[in-house]
Amino acid sequence: MGVIRKLIAAALAGCLLAGCATPQNAGPATGSDRRTEVTQSRQVLQELRRRDLINQDARLNRYIDTVERRIARQRPRGAPPLRTFVVNDPTVNAFTTGGGYVFINAGLLAAMENEAQFAMVLAHEAAHIDRGHVTAGREQRQTVGLLGALASIGGAVAGLPGQVTGSLVGLGSQAAVAGFTREQEEDADRVGFQYLSAAGYNAAAGARSFRVLRDLYGDRGGFLATHPESSERQRMLLRLSREQGPGQGRVAKQEYLRATEAVRRQALKFYRENGRSAEAAQARRNLRAMR
């Protein structure tokens, strides 16, 4: 547990479309802060790999990499390279430990309906890194929710290699950022939206990722209890998309659904076995939408 304690206290930084407490114009991490983020993120990755929680599906990871590159090209010069990993966890969540590292839970992939929605999540997490949220919030995160985060990751449920299990990594990252400000949520929404649009995605389609969250958990249910309302965030992003003109751009629904089919079926199996009807219904809808 000592290794995990160090990782959590230093690194677990965000959850799905979640913010970190810092002034909006904090700016990117530099120098020793950047090196610290990278070192800690590598340790988190090593621990997740040790627990066999990093998805090794080559086809899925190649697809994730293509989306990652689209977003990465829109980030500021000097930003740390994005490195995105899929965690075999059914929680609809994602988090960044800084230094360019982003972790996407299998449950998030199962819930999203198209590539534009997933790209919005990834762009949002990249914005947290680029705006300096991770470094600026580190001191506060060391005093907020650490026991919950530690217990969640430390208590990972053993499962078959490569399978989605109830490891609750997402809930651990949620505990680590509980209580951070809504201003940071909105800041990362706006910056992430800029990345999404510049990458050629249909911004209105991406904004509907919040509709998925609202349908699953309500405006303030589940891990969204400490966040701005999903409906409010979707309205803000849809307004920004209308200001850009007619809704055009990449959505890639079928490509996304095919690339994520295997992990969605694994997540659906977990949801059925554990009575999680809302997530199961969303995963089934996405499977039926495949042609």
GROMACS .gro file of C-alpha atoms in nm:
model
  291
    1MET     CA    1   0.000   0.000   0.000
    2GLY     CA    2   0.295   0.235   0.047
    3VAL     CA    3   0.354   0.269  -0.325
    4ILE     CA    4  -0.012   0.341  -0.394
    5ARG     CA    5  -0.026   0.596  -0.112
    6LYS     CA    6   0.258   0.792  -0.271
    7LEU     CA    7   0.094   0.778  -0.612
    8ILE     CA    8  -0.243   0.897  -0.489
    9ALA     CA    9  -0.108   1.172  -0.268
   10ALA     CA   10   0.095   1.313  -0.551
   11ALA     CA   11  -0.080   1.232  -0.871
   12LEU     CA   12  -0.445   1.130  -0.914
   13ALA     CA   13  -0.572   1.444  -1.068
   14GLY     CA   14  -0.908   1.434  -1.241
   15CYS     CA   15  -1.223   1.251  -1.331
   16LEU     CA   16  -1.450   1.257  -1.630
   17LEU     CA   17  -1.473   1.617  -1.746
   18ALA     CA   18  -1.359   1.712  -1.394
   19GLY     CA   19  -1.166   2.018  -1.280
   20CYS     CA   20  -0.881   2.105  -1.051
   21ALA     CA   21  -0.869   2.404  -0.815
   22THR     CA   22  -0.657   2.684  -0.956
   23PRO     CA   23  -0.706   3.031  -1.106
   24GLN     CA   24  -0.834   3.006  -1.461
   25ASN     CA   25  -0.518   3.153  -1.616
   26ALA     CA   26  -0.269   2.950  -1.414
   27GLY     CA   27  -0.079   2.850  -1.728
   28PRO     CA   28   0.103   2.525  -1.807
   29ALA     CA   29   0.335   2.349  -1.567
   30THR     CA   30   0.702   2.415  -1.632
   31GLY     CA   31   1.042   2.291  -1.523
   32SER     CA   32   1.046   2.079  -1.210
   33ASP     CA   33   0.667   2.067  -1.191
   34ARG     CA   34   0.649   1.908  -1.535
   35ARG     CA   35   0.918   1.656  -1.446
   36THR     CA   36   0.735   1.571  -1.125
   37GLU     CA   37   0.409   1.514  -1.311
   38VAL     CA   38   0.577   1.283  -1.562
   39THR     CA   39   0.754   1.083  -1.292
   40GLN     CA   40   0.436   1.040  -1.090
   41SER     CA   41   0.230   0.951  -1.397
   42ARG     CA   42   0.476   0.680  -1.492
   43GLN     CA   43   0.445   0.537  -1.144
   44VAL     CA   44   0.065   0.535  -1.169
   45LEU     CA   45   0.087   0.361  -1.506
   46GLN     CA   46   0.331   0.106  -1.368
   47GLU     CA   47   0.098   0.028  -1.078
   48LEU     CA   48  -0.205  -0.007  -1.304
   49ARG     CA   49  -0.007  -0.239  -1.530
   50ARG     CA   50   0.106  -0.443  -1.231
   51ARG     CA   51  -0.260  -0.495  -1.145
   52ASP     CA   52  -0.338  -0.590  -1.506
   53LEU     CA   53  -0.577  -0.297  -1.539
   54ILE     CA   54  -0.437  -0.147  -1.862
   55ASN     CA   55  -0.619  -0.270  -2.171
   56GLN     CA   56  -0.387  -0.446  -2.417
   57ASP     CA   57  -0.626  -0.471  -2.715
   58ALA     CA   58  -0.399  -0.362  -3.002
   59ARG     CA   59  -0.685  -0.266  -3.235
   60LEU     CA   60  -0.854  -0.054  -2.971
   61ASN     CA   61  -0.531   0.119  -2.873
   62ARG     CA   62  -0.445   0.200  -3.234
   63TYR     CA   63  -0.785   0.363  -3.270
   64ILE     CA   64  -0.746   0.560  -2.946
   65ASP     CA   65  -0.409   0.680  -3.073
   66THR     CA   66  -0.564   0.823  -3.390
   67VAL     CA   67  -0.811   1.030  -3.187
   68GLU     CA   68  -0.533   1.135  -2.951
   69ARG     CA   69  -0.324   1.266  -3.242
   70ARG     CA   70  -0.614   1.475  -3.374
   71ILE     CA   71  -0.647   1.650  -3.039
   72ALA     CA   72  -0.273   1.671  -2.973
   73ARG     CA   73  -0.214   1.875  -3.286
   74GLN     CA   74  -0.437   2.154  -3.148
   75ARG     CA   75  -0.252   2.200  -2.819
   76PRO     CA   76  -0.005   2.482  -2.745
   77ARG     CA   77   0.356   2.458  -2.851
   78GLY     CA   78   0.563   2.294  -2.580
   79ALA     CA   79   0.274   2.099  -2.427
   80PRO     CA   80   0.379   1.752  -2.306
   81PRO     CA   81   0.295   1.475  -2.554
   82LEU     CA   82  -0.039   1.309  -2.490
   83ARG     CA   83  -0.029   0.945  -2.382
   84THR     CA   84  -0.372   0.786  -2.351
   85PHE     CA   85  -0.441   0.451  -2.182
   86VAL     CA   86  -0.762   0.250  -2.145
   87VAL     CA   87  -0.824   0.120  -1.792
   88ASN     CA   88  -1.027  -0.200  -1.752
   89ASP     CA   89  -1.272  -0.038  -1.513
   90PRO     CA   90  -1.651  -0.018  -1.572
   91THR     CA   91  -1.694   0.324  -1.411
   92VAL     CA   92  -1.795   0.593  -1.664
   93ASN     CA   93  -1.492   0.808  -1.595
   94ALA     CA   94  -1.153   0.937  -1.711
   95PHE     CA   95  -0.867   1.112  -1.533
   96THR     CA   96  -0.530   1.274  -1.588
   97THR     CA   97  -0.225   1.252  -1.365
   98GLY     CA   98  -0.053   1.533  -1.554
   99GLY     CA   99   0.256   1.530  -1.770
  100GLY     CA  100   0.048   1.438  -2.076
  101TYR     CA  101  -0.091   1.113  -1.929
  102VAL     CA  102  -0.466   1.050  -1.966
  103PHE     CA  103  -0.649   0.740  -1.845
  104ILE     CA  104  -0.985   0.647  -1.999
  105ASN     CA  105  -1.202   0.391  -1.823
  106ALA     CA  106  -1.366   0.113  -2.023
  107GLY     CA  107  -1.700   0.230  -1.889
  108LEU     CA  108  -1.652   0.567  -2.055
  109LEU     CA  109  -1.588   0.402  -2.391
  110ALA     CA  110  -1.896   0.184  -2.343
  111ALA     CA  111  -2.117   0.485  -2.270
  112MET     CA  112  -2.010   0.731  -2.539
  113GLU     CA  113  -2.197   0.705  -2.869
  114ASN     CA  114  -1.950   0.833  -3.125
  115GLU     CA  115  -1.596   0.954  -3.173
  116ALA     CA  116  -1.686   1.321  -3.133
  117GLN     CA  117  -1.817   1.255  -2.782
  118PHE     CA  118  -1.506   1.061  -2.685
  119ALA     CA  119  -1.283   1.327  -2.839
  120MET     CA  120  -1.457   1.589  -2.622
  121VAL     CA  121  -1.361   1.394  -2.309
  122LEU     CA  122  -1.003   1.358  -2.425
  123ALA     CA  123  -0.980   1.724  -2.523
  124HIS     CA  124  -1.112   1.825  -2.183
  125GLU     CA  125  -0.851   1.618  -2.000
  126ALA     CA  126  -0.577   1.762  -2.225
  127ALA     CA  127  -0.702   2.110  -2.136
  128HIS     CA  128  -0.657   2.036  -1.765
  129ILE     CA  129  -0.294   1.951  -1.832
  130ASP     CA  130  -0.232   2.252  -2.054
  131ARG     CA  131  -0.398   2.500  -1.819
  132GLY     CA  132  -0.176   2.396  -1.529
  133HIS     CA  133  -0.459   2.252  -1.321
  134VAL     CA  134  -0.274   1.941  -1.214
  135THR     CA  135   0.027   2.114  -1.062
  136ALA     CA  136  -0.175   2.400  -0.913
  137GLY     CA  137  -0.414   2.163  -0.738
  138ARG     CA  138  -0.155   1.916  -0.607
  139GLU     CA  139  -0.130   2.060  -0.256
  140GLN     CA  140  -0.508   2.062  -0.213
  141ARG     CA  141  -0.548   1.712  -0.354
  142GLN     CA  142  -0.310   1.580  -0.091
  143THR     CA  143  -0.565   1.673   0.175
  144VAL     CA  144  -0.892   1.589  -0.003
  145GLY     CA  145  -1.036   1.241  -0.038
  146LEU     CA  146  -0.706   1.054  -0.021
  147LEU     CA  147  -0.834   0.774   0.200
  148GLY     CA  148  -1.119   0.710  -0.039
  149ALA     CA  149  -0.890   0.715  -0.340
  150LEU     CA  150  -0.638   0.491  -0.169
  151ALA     CA  151  -0.901   0.240  -0.067
  152SER     CA  152  -1.052   0.233  -0.416
  153ILE     CA  153  -0.734   0.154  -0.604
  154GLY     CA  154  -0.583  -0.053  -0.327
  155GLY     CA  155  -0.896  -0.267  -0.318
  156ALA     CA  156  -0.905  -0.351  -0.687
  157VAL     CA  157  -1.112  -0.661  -0.753
  158ALA     CA  158  -0.912  -0.941  -0.913
  159GLY     CA  159  -1.045  -1.039  -1.253
  160LEU     CA  160  -0.937  -1.234  -1.557
  161PRO     CA  161  -0.645  -1.072  -1.742
  162GLY     CA  162  -0.767  -0.801  -1.975
  163GLN     CA  163  -1.123  -0.813  -1.843
  164VAL     CA  164  -1.333  -0.527  -1.712
  165THR     CA  165  -1.355  -0.559  -1.333
  166GLY     CA  166  -1.493  -0.355  -1.046
  167SER     CA  167  -1.159  -0.195  -0.962
  168LEU     CA  168  -1.314   0.146  -0.900
  169VAL     CA  169  -1.014   0.337  -1.029
  170GLY     CA  170  -1.254   0.603  -1.151
  171LEU     CA  171  -1.414   0.646  -0.812
  172GLY     CA  172  -1.069   0.675  -0.660
  173SER     CA  173  -0.978   0.960  -0.890
  174GLN     CA  174  -1.314   1.120  -0.813
  175ALA     CA  175  -1.240   1.115  -0.440
  176ALA     CA  176  -0.903   1.274  -0.501
  177VAL     CA  177  -1.059   1.586  -0.656
  178ALA     CA  178  -1.378   1.620  -0.454
  179GLY     CA  179  -1.462   1.980  -0.375
  180PHE     CA  180  -1.273   2.156  -0.655
  181THR     CA  181  -1.430   2.459  -0.816
  182ARG     CA  182  -1.688   2.473  -1.092
  183GLU     CA  183  -1.482   2.752  -1.254
  184GLN     CA  184  -1.217   2.496  -1.339
  185GLU     CA  185  -1.478   2.263  -1.484
  186GLU     CA  186  -1.599   2.540  -1.712
  187ASP     CA  187  -1.247   2.652  -1.801
  188ALA     CA  188  -1.148   2.304  -1.919
  189ASP     CA  189  -1.481   2.270  -2.101
  190ARG     CA  190  -1.411   2.586  -2.303
  191VAL     CA  191  -1.047   2.508  -2.381
  192GLY     CA  192  -1.130   2.147  -2.464
  193PHE     CA  193  -1.410   2.267  -2.691
  194GLN     CA  194  -1.155   2.482  -2.879
  195TYR     CA  195  -0.932   2.178  -2.930
  196LEU     CA  196  -1.229   1.969  -3.043
  197SER     CA  197  -1.343   2.224  -3.300
  198ALA     CA  198  -0.993   2.292  -3.432
  199ALA     CA  199  -0.944   1.916  -3.476
  200GLY     CA  200  -1.234   1.914  -3.722
  201TYR     CA  201  -1.496   1.747  -3.505
  202ASN     CA  202  -1.864   1.829  -3.505
  203ALA     CA  203  -1.868   2.038  -3.189
  204ALA     CA  204  -2.242   2.000  -3.129
  205ALA     CA  205  -2.207   1.621  -3.142
  206GLY     CA  206  -1.918   1.637  -2.897
  207ALA     CA  207  -2.117   1.853  -2.657
  208ARG     CA  208  -2.380   1.581  -2.636
  209SER     CA  209  -2.142   1.373  -2.426
  210PHE     CA  210  -2.304   1.562  -2.139
  211ARG     CA  211  -2.647   1.435  -2.245
  212VAL     CA  212  -2.517   1.081  -2.205
  213LEU     CA  213  -2.397   1.164  -1.853
  214ARG     CA  214  -2.727   1.329  -1.766
  215ASP     CA  215  -2.924   1.028  -1.890
  216LEU     CA  216  -2.710   0.794  -1.681
  217TYR     CA  217  -2.683   0.990  -1.358
  218GLY     CA  218  -2.910   1.294  -1.377
  219ASP     CA  219  -2.765   1.642  -1.364
  220ARG     CA  220  -2.595   1.597  -1.028
  221GLY     CA  221  -2.601   1.223  -0.960
  222GLY     CA  222  -2.314   0.983  -0.907
  223PHE     CA  223  -1.966   1.129  -0.947
  224LEU     CA  224  -2.124   1.444  -1.096
  225ALA     CA  225  -2.240   1.561  -0.752
  226THR     CA  226  -1.946   1.802  -0.721
  227HIS     CA  227  -1.963   1.925  -1.083
  228PRO     CA  228  -2.167   2.185  -1.271
  229GLU     CA  229  -2.491   2.041  -1.404
  230SER     CA  230  -2.451   1.834  -1.719
  231SER     CA  231  -2.744   2.014  -1.884
  232GLU     CA  232  -2.585   2.350  -1.813
  233ARG     CA  233  -2.251   2.242  -1.955
  234GLN     CA  234  -2.412   2.099  -2.267
  235ARG     CA  235  -2.609   2.421  -2.323
  236MET     CA  236  -2.291   2.628  -2.294
  237LEU     CA  237  -2.104   2.415  -2.548
  238LEU     CA  238  -2.397   2.402  -2.787
  239ARG     CA  239  -2.415   2.781  -2.772
  240LEU     CA  240  -2.047   2.801  -2.860
  241SER     CA  241  -2.098   2.560  -3.149
  242ARG     CA  242  -2.386   2.769  -3.286
  243GLU     CA  243  -2.165   3.077  -3.277
  244GLN     CA  244  -1.925   2.896  -3.511
  245GLY     CA  245  -2.196   2.851  -3.773
  246PRO     CA  246  -2.365   2.543  -3.924
  247GLY     CA  247  -2.291   2.219  -3.745
  248GLN     CA  248  -2.039   2.030  -3.953
  249GLY     CA  249  -1.737   1.814  -3.890
  250ARG     CA  250  -1.638   1.463  -3.794
  251VAL     CA  251  -1.874   1.248  -3.585
  252ALA     CA  252  -1.753   0.896  -3.682
  253LYS     CA  253  -2.028   0.700  -3.507
  254GLN     CA  254  -1.985   0.363  -3.678
  255GLU     CA  255  -1.607   0.376  -3.674
  256TYR     CA  256  -1.615   0.445  -3.301
  257LEU     CA  257  -1.871   0.176  -3.222
  258ARG     CA  258  -1.679  -0.089  -3.415
  259ALA     CA  259  -1.344   0.000  -3.259
  260THR     CA  260  -1.486  -0.010  -2.906
  261GLU     CA  261  -1.717  -0.309  -2.946
  262ALA     CA  262  -1.507  -0.561  -2.751
  263VAL     CA  263  -1.461  -0.340  -2.446
  264ARG     CA  264  -1.830  -0.247  -2.455
  265ARG     CA  265  -1.932  -0.614  -2.446
  266GLN     CA  266  -1.700  -0.672  -2.149
  267ALA     CA  267  -1.848  -0.374  -1.967
  268LEU     CA  268  -2.203  -0.487  -2.046
  269LYS     CA  269  -2.128  -0.828  -1.896
  270PHE     CA  270  -2.010  -0.661  -1.576
  271TYR     CA  271  -2.315  -0.433  -1.561
  272ARG     CA  272  -2.555  -0.724  -1.601
  273GLU     CA  273  -2.382  -0.931  -1.335
  274ASN     CA  274  -2.385  -0.640  -1.090
  275GLY     CA  275  -2.733  -0.500  -1.145
  276ARG     CA  276  -2.620  -0.169  -1.298
  277SER     CA  277  -2.920  -0.125  -1.524
  278ALA     CA  278  -2.862   0.231  -1.651
  279GLU     CA  279  -2.509   0.165  -1.773
  280ALA     CA  280  -2.618  -0.170  -1.916
  281ALA     CA  281  -2.899  -0.005  -2.114
  282GLN     CA  282  -2.662   0.253  -2.262
  283ALA     CA  283  -2.407  -0.012  -2.361
  284ARG     CA  284  -2.682  -0.220  -2.524
  285ARG     CA  285  -2.812   0.083  -2.717
  286ASN     CA  286  -2.465   0.138  -2.857
  287LEU     CA  287  -2.434  -0.225  -2.959
  288ARG     CA  288  -2.773  -0.213  -3.136
  289ALA     CA  289  -2.665   0.106  -3.318
  290MET     CA  290  -2.385  -0.081  -3.495
  291ARG     CA  291  -2.441  -0.163  -3.861
   0.00000   0.00000   0.00000
